[in-house]
CSV table of C-alpha atoms in Angstrom, one decimal:
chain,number,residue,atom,x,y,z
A,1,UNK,CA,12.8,-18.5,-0.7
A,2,UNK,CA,9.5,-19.4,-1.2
A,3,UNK,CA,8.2,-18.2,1.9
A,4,UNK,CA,9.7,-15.0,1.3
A,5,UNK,CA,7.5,-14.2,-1.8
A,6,UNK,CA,4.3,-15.4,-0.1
A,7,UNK,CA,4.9,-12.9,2.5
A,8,UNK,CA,5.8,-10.4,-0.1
A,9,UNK,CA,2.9,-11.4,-1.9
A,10,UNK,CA,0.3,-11.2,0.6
A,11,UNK,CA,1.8,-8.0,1.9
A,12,UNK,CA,1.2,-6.4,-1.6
A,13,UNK,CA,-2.1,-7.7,-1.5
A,14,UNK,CA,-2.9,-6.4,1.5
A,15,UNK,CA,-1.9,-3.1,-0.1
A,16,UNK,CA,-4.8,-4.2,-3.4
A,17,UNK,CA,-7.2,-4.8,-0.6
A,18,UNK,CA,-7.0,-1.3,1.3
A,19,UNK,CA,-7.0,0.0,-2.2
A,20,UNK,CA,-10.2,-1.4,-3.2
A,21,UNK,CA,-11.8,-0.6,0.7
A,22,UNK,CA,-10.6,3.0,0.3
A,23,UNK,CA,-12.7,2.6,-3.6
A,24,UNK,CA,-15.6,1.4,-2.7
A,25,UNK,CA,-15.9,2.7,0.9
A,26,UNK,CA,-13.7,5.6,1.6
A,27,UNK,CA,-15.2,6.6,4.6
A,28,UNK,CA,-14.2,2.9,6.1
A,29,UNK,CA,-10.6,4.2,5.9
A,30,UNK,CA,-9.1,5.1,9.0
A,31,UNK,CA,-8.1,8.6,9.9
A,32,UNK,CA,-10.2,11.6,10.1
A,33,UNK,CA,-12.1,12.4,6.9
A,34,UNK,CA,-11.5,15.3,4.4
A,35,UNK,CA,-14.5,17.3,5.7
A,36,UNK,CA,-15.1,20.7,6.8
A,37,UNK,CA,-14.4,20.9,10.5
A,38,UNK,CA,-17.3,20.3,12.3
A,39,UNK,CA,-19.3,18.5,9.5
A,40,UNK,CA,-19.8,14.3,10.4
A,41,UNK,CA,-18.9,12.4,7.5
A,42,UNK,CA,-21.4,10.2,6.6
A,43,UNK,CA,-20.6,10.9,2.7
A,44,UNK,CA,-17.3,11.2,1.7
A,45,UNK,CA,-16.0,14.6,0.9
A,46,UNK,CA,-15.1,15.2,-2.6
A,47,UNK,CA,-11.4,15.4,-1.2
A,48,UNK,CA,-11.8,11.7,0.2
A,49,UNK,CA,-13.3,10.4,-3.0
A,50,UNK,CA,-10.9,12.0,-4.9
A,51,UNK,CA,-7.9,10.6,-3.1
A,52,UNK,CA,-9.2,7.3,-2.3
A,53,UNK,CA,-9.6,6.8,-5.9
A,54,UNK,CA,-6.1,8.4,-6.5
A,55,UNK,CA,-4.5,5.6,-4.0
A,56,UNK,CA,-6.6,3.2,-5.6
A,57,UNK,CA,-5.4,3.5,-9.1
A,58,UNK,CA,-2.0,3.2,-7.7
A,59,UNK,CA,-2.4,0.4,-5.3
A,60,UNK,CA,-4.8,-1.8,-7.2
A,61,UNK,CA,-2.9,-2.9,-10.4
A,62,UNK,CA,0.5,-2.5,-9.1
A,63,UNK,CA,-0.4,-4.7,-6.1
A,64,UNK,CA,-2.1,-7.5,-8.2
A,65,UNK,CA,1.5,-7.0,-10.4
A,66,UNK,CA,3.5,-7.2,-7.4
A,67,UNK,CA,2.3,-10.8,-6.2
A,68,UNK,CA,2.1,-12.3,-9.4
A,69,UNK,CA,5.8,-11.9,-9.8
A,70,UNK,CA,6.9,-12.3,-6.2
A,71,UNK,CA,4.6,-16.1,-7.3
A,72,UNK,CA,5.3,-16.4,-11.2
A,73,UNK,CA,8.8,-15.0,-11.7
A,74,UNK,CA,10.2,-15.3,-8.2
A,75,UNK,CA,13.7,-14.8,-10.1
A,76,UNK,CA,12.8,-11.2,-11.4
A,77,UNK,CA,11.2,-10.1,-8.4
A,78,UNK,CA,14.1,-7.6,-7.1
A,79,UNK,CA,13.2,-4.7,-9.1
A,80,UNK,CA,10.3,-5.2,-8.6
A,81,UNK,CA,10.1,-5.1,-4.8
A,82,UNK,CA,12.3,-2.3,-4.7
A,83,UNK,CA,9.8,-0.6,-6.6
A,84,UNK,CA,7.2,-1.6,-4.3
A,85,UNK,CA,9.1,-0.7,-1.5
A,86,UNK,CA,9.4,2.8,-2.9
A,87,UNK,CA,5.8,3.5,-3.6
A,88,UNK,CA,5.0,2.3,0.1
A,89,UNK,CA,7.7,4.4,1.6
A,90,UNK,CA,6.0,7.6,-0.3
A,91,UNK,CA,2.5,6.6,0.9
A,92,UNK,CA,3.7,6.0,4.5
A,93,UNK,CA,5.1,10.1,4.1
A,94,UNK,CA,2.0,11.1,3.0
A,95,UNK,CA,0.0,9.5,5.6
A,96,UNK,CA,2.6,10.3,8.1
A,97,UNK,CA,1.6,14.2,7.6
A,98,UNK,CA,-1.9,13.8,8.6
A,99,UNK,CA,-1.2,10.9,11.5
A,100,UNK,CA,1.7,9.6,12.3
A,101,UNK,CA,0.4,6.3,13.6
A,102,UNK,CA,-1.1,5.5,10.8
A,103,UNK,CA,2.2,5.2,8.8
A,104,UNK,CA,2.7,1.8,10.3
A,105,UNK,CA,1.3,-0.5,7.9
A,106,UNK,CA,2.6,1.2,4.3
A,107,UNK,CA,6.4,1.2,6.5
A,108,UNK,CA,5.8,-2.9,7.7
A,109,UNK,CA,5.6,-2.9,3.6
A,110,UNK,CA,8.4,-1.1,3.4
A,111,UNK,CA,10.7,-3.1,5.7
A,112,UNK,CA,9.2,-6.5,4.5
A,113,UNK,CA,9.8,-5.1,0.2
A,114,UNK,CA,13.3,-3.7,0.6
A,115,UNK,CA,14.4,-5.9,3.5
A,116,UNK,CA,13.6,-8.8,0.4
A,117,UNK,CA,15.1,-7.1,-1.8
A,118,UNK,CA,18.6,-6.4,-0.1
A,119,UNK,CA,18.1,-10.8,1.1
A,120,UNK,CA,18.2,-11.6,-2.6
A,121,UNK,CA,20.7,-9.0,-4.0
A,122,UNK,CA,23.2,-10.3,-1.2
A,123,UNK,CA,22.1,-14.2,-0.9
């Protein structure tokens, strides 16, 4: 099972780490900005800012959170990555409204924290 919450691990920090891009360099993130149509972004709209620091809030702690118990307390992990699993399934809706390709990665999470999840209610 410990190969399980590595790849659980890394996938929720791979959540942190697109947190702290979208922080620190929203306009980095893929998808088209939150500008006026017809405007080039090469500053962020206040839209962009405000939501990439919005995701970030989220994504940041609860990813660090995330891998430290899928690493430290392997044996409480459940809740927790059915929680995870949760939070990615709502981002991948609300990137799925603006393009639907780029649902992909929050619903790998999804598949990867629930699909853990069900493996160690049932194992």
């Amino acid at each position: 099972m410990t190969w399980l919450m590595a790849l659980n691990a890394a996938v929720a920090l791979g959540s942190m780490f697109f947190g702290l891009v979208a922080l620190f360099r929203p306009q980095a993130m893929p998808g088209r900005p939150l500008a006026s149509p017809g405007s080039q972004m090469t500053q962020p709209s206040e839209a962009t800012t405000y939501f990439a620091r919005m995701y970030a809030a989220r994504a940041v702690p609860f990813g660090i959170a995330t891998a430290a118990v899928c690493i430290l307390l392997p044996s409480q992990a459940v809740i927790w990555l059915l929680a995870a699993g949760a939070v990615e399934l709502l981002d991948a809706m609300v990137v799925a409204s603006r393009n639907p390709r780029e649902a992909a990665p929050p619903l790998l999470a999804v598949v990867v924290h629930i699909g853990s999840a069900v493996w160690l209610m049932t194992a």
